[in-house]
CSV table of C-alpha atoms in Angstrom, one decimal:
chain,number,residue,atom,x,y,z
F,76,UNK,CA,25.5,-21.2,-7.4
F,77,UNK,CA,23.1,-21.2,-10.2
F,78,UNK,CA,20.2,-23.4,-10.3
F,79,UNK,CA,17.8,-24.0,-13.3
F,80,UNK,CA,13.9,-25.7,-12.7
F,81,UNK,CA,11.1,-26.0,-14.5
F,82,UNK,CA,7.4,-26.3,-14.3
F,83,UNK,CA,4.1,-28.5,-14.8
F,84,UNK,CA,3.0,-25.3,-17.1
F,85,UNK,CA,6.3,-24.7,-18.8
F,86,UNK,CA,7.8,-22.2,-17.4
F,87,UNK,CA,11.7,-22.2,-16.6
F,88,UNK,CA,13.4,-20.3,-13.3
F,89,UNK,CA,16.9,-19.4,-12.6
F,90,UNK,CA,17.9,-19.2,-9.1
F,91,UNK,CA,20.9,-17.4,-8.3
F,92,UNK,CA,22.8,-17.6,-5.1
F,93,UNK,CA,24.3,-14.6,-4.0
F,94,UNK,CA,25.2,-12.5,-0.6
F,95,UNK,CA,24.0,-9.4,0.1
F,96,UNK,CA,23.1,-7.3,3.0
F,97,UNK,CA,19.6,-7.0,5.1
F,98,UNK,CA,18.0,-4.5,7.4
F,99,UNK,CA,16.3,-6.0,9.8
F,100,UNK,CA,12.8,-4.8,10.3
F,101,UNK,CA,12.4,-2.2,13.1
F,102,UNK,CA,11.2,-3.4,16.7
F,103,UNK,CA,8.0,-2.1,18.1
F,104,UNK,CA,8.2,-3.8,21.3
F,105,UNK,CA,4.9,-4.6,21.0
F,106,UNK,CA,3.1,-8.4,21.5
F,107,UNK,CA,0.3,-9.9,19.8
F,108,UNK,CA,-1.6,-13.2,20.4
F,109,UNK,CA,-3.1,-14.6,16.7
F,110,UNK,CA,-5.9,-17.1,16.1
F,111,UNK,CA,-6.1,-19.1,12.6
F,112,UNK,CA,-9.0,-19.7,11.8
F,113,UNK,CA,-11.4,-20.6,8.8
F,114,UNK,CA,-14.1,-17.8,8.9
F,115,UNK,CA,-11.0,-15.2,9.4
F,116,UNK,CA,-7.7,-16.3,8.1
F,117,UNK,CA,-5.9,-14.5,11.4
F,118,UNK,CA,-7.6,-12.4,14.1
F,119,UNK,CA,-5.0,-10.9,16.4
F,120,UNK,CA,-5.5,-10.3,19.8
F,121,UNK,CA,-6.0,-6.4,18.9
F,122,UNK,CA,-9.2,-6.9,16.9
F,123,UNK,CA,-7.2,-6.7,13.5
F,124,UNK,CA,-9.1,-9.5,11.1
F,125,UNK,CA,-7.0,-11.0,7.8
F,126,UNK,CA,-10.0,-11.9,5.8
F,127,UNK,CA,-9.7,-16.1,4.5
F,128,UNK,CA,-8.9,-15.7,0.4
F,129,UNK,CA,-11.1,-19.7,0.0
F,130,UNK,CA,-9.4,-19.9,-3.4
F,131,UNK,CA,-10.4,-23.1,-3.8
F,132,UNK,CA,-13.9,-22.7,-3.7
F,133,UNK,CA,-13.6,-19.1,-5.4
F,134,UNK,CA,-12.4,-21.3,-8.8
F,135,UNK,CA,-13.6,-24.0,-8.1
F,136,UNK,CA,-15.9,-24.0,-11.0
F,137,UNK,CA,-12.9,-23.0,-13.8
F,138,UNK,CA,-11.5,-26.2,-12.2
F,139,UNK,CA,-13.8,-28.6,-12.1
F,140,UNK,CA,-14.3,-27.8,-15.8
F,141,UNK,CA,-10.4,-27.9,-16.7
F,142,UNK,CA,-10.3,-30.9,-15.0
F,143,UNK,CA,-13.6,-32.4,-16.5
F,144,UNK,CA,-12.1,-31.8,-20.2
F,145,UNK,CA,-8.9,-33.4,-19.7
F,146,UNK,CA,-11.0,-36.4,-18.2
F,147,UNK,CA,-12.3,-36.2,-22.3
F,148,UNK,CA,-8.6,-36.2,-24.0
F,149,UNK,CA,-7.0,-39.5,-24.6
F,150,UNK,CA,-4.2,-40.1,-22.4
F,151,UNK,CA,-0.8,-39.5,-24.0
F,152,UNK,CA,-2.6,-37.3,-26.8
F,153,UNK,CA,-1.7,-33.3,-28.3
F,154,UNK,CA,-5.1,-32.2,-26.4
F,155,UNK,CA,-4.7,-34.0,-23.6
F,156,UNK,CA,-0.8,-32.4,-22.9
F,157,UNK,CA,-2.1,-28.7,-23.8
F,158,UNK,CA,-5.3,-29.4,-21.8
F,159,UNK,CA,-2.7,-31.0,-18.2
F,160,UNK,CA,-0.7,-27.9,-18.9
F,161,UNK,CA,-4.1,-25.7,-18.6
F,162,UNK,CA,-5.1,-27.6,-15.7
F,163,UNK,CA,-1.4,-27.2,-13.6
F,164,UNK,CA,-1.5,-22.9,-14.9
F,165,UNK,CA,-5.1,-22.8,-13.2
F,166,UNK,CA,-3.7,-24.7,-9.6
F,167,UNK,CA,-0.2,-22.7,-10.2
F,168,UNK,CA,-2.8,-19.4,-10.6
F,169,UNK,CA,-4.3,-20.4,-6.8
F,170,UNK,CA,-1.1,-21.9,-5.8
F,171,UNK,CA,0.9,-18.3,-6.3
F,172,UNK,CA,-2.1,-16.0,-5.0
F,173,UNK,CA,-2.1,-18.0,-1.9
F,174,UNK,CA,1.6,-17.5,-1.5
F,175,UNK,CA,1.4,-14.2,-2.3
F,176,UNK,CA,-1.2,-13.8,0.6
F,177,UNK,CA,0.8,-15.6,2.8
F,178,UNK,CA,4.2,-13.3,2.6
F,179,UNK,CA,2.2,-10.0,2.8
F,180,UNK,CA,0.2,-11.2,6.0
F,181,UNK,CA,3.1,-13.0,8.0
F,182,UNK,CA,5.5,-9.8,6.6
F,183,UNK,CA,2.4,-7.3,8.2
F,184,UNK,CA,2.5,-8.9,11.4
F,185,UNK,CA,5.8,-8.9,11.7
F,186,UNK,CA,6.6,-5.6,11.1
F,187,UNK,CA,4.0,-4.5,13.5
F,188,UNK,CA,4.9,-6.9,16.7
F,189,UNK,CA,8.4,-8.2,17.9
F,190,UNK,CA,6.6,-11.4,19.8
F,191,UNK,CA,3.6,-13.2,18.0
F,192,UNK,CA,1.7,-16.3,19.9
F,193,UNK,CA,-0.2,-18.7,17.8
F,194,UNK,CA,-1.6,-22.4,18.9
F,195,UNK,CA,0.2,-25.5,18.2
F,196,UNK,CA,-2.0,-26.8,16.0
F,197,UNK,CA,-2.1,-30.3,15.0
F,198,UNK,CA,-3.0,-30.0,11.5
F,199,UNK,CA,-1.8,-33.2,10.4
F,200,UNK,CA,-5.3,-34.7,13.0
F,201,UNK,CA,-7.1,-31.6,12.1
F,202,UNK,CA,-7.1,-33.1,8.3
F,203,UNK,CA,-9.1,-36.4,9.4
F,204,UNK,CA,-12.2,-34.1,9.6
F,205,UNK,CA,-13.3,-34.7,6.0
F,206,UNK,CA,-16.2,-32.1,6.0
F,207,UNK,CA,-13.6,-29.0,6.8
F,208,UNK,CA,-10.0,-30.9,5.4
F,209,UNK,CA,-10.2,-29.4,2.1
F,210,UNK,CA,-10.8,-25.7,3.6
F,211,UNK,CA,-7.7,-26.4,6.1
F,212,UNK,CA,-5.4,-27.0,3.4
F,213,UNK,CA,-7.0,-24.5,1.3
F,214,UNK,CA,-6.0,-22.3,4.2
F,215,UNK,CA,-2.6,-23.2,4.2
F,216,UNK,CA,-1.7,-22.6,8.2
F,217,UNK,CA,1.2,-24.5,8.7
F,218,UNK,CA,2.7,-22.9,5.4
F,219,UNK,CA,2.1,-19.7,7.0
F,220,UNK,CA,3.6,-20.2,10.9
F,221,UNK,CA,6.5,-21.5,9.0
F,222,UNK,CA,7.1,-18.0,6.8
F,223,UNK,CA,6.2,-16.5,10.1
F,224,UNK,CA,9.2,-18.2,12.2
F,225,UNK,CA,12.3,-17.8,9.7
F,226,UNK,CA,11.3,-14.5,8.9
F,227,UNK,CA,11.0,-13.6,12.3
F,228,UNK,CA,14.8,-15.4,13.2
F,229,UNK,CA,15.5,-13.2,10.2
F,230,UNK,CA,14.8,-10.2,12.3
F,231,UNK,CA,15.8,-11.3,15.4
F,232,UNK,CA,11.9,-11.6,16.8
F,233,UNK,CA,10.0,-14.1,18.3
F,234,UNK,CA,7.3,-17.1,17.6
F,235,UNK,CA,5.9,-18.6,20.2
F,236,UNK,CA,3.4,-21.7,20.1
F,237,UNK,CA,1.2,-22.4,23.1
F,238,UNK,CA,-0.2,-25.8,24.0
F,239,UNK,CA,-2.3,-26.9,21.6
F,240,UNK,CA,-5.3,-28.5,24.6
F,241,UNK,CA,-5.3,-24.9,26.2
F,242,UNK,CA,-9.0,-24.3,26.0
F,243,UNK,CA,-8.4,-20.8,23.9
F,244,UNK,CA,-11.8,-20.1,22.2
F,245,UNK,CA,-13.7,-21.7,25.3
F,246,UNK,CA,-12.7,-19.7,28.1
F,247,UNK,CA,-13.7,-16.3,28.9
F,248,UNK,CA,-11.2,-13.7,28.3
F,249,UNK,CA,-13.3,-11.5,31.1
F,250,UNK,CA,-13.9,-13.8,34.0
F,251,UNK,CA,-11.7,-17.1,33.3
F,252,UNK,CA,-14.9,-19.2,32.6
F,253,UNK,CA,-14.8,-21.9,30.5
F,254,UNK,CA,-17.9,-22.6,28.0
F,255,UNK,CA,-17.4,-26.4,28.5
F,256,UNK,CA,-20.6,-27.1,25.8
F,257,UNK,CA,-19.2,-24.6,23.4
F,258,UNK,CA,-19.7,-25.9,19.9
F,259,UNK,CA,-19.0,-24.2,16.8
F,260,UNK,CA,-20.9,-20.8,17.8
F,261,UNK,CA,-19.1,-17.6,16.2
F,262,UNK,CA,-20.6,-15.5,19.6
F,263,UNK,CA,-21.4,-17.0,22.9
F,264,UNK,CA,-22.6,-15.0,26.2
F,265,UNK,CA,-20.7,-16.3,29.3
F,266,UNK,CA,-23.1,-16.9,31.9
F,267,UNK,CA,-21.0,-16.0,34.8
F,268,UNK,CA,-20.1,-12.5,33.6
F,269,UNK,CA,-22.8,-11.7,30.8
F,270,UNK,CA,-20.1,-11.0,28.4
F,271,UNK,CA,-20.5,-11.2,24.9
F,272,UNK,CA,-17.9,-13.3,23.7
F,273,UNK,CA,-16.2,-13.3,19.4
F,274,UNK,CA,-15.1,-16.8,19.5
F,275,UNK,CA,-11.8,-15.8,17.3
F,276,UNK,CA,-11.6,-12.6,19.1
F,277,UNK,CA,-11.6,-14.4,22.5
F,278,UNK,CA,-9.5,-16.9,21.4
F,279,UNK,CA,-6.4,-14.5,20.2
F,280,UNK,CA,-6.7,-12.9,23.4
F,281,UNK,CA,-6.7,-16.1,25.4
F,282,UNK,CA,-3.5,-17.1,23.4
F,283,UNK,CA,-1.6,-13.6,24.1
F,284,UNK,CA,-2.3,-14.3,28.0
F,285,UNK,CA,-0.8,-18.1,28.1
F,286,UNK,CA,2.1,-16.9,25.2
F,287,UNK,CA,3.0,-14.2,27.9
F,288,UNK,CA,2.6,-16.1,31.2
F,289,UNK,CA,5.1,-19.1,29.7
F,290,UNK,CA,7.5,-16.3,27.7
F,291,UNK,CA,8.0,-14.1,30.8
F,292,UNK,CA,7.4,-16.3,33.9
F,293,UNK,CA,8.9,-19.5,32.4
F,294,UNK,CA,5.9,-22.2,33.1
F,295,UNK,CA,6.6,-26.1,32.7
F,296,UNK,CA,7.3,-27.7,29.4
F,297,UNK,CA,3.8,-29.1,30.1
F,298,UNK,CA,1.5,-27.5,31.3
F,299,UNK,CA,-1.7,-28.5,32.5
F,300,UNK,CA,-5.1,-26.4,31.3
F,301,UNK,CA,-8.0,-26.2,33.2
């Protein structure tokens, strides 16, 4: 099959459809517990931080001015078509380095862990928050578990999404207690061990320990978090 598209900015792709065969990725037998986040775009349960790209607010400026000059053109004009094709090139700019991010982190993380644990996050309500919704979809999460999961049934390894109430980044990896008052603090120190506690950090770890307790002792389709 051969399929022909084209863009917003122009530009024409040809998709061919063809069969071929793959190499899965190696297995490392190893497990990891992620946490997306907006400060780091993934900690993993190992420390390992993916920095957050914030392309939207990195050119932000170029597009407030692109879009700011087409506001100027008369619709249906020359200068208004060459300037919408300027503006789509500058979103198709952030649109592919975002991709781009997203295949080489989910690809990393799969070739160094056979089972990867990450929230079920509920992006959709996450979104209602309109102080941080333009930084969530900026950041592109469910976009990224979803390159995570077929490439991982590509390779015969595993995704597996813990309940998205279990109280990740407020309990204490150490002793179990949970920071009930916990706002949006990047460090807190539990008061019934003194630990110093990464509120990502803690959180990936939390999330490897509930992945692993339902993915090896089989807990209830609900579960119920303290």
């Amino acid at each position: 099959d051969l399929t022909i598209s084209l863009t917003h900015t122009g530009k024409y792709f040809v998709s061919i459809l063809t069969e071929q065969g793959y190499e899965p990725i190696e297995k490392t037998n190893k497990a990891v517990g992620i946490d997306l986040g907006l400060r780091s775009f993934v900690i993993t349960s190992e420390g390992i931080r993916y920095p957050s790209q914030r392309l939207l607010k990195k050119y932000h400026n170029k597009l407030a001015t692109a879009q700011k000059h087409l506001s100027r053109k008369k619709k249906g004009s020359n200068n208004f078509e060459k300037q919408k094709v300027k503006v789509a090139k500058l979103y198709e700019k952030v649109s592919n380095i975002r991709t781009d991010y997203l295949h080489k982190v989910s690809l990393d993380l799969l070739r160094k862990y056979d089972i990867i644990f990450c929230e079920d996050l509920n992006i959709k309500g996450m979104m209602k928050n309109h102080r941080l919704a333009r930084n969530i979809g900026d950041a592109a999460w469910g976009e990224f578990v979803r390159m995570l999961e077929y490439k991982a049934e590509m390779n015969d390894k595993h995704i597996g999404k813990i309940d998205r109430y279990c109280p990740s980044s407020k309990t204490c990896h150490t002793c179990g207690y949970v920071n009930r008052g916990l706002g949006y603090e990047e460090e807190w120190v539990c008061p019934e061990c003194g630990s110093v506690v990464d509120r990502d950090w803690n959180a990936a770890l939390n999330i490897l320990s509930a992945g692993l307790a339902e993915y090896t002792c089989g807990l209830s389709e609900n579960p119920v978090w303290i």
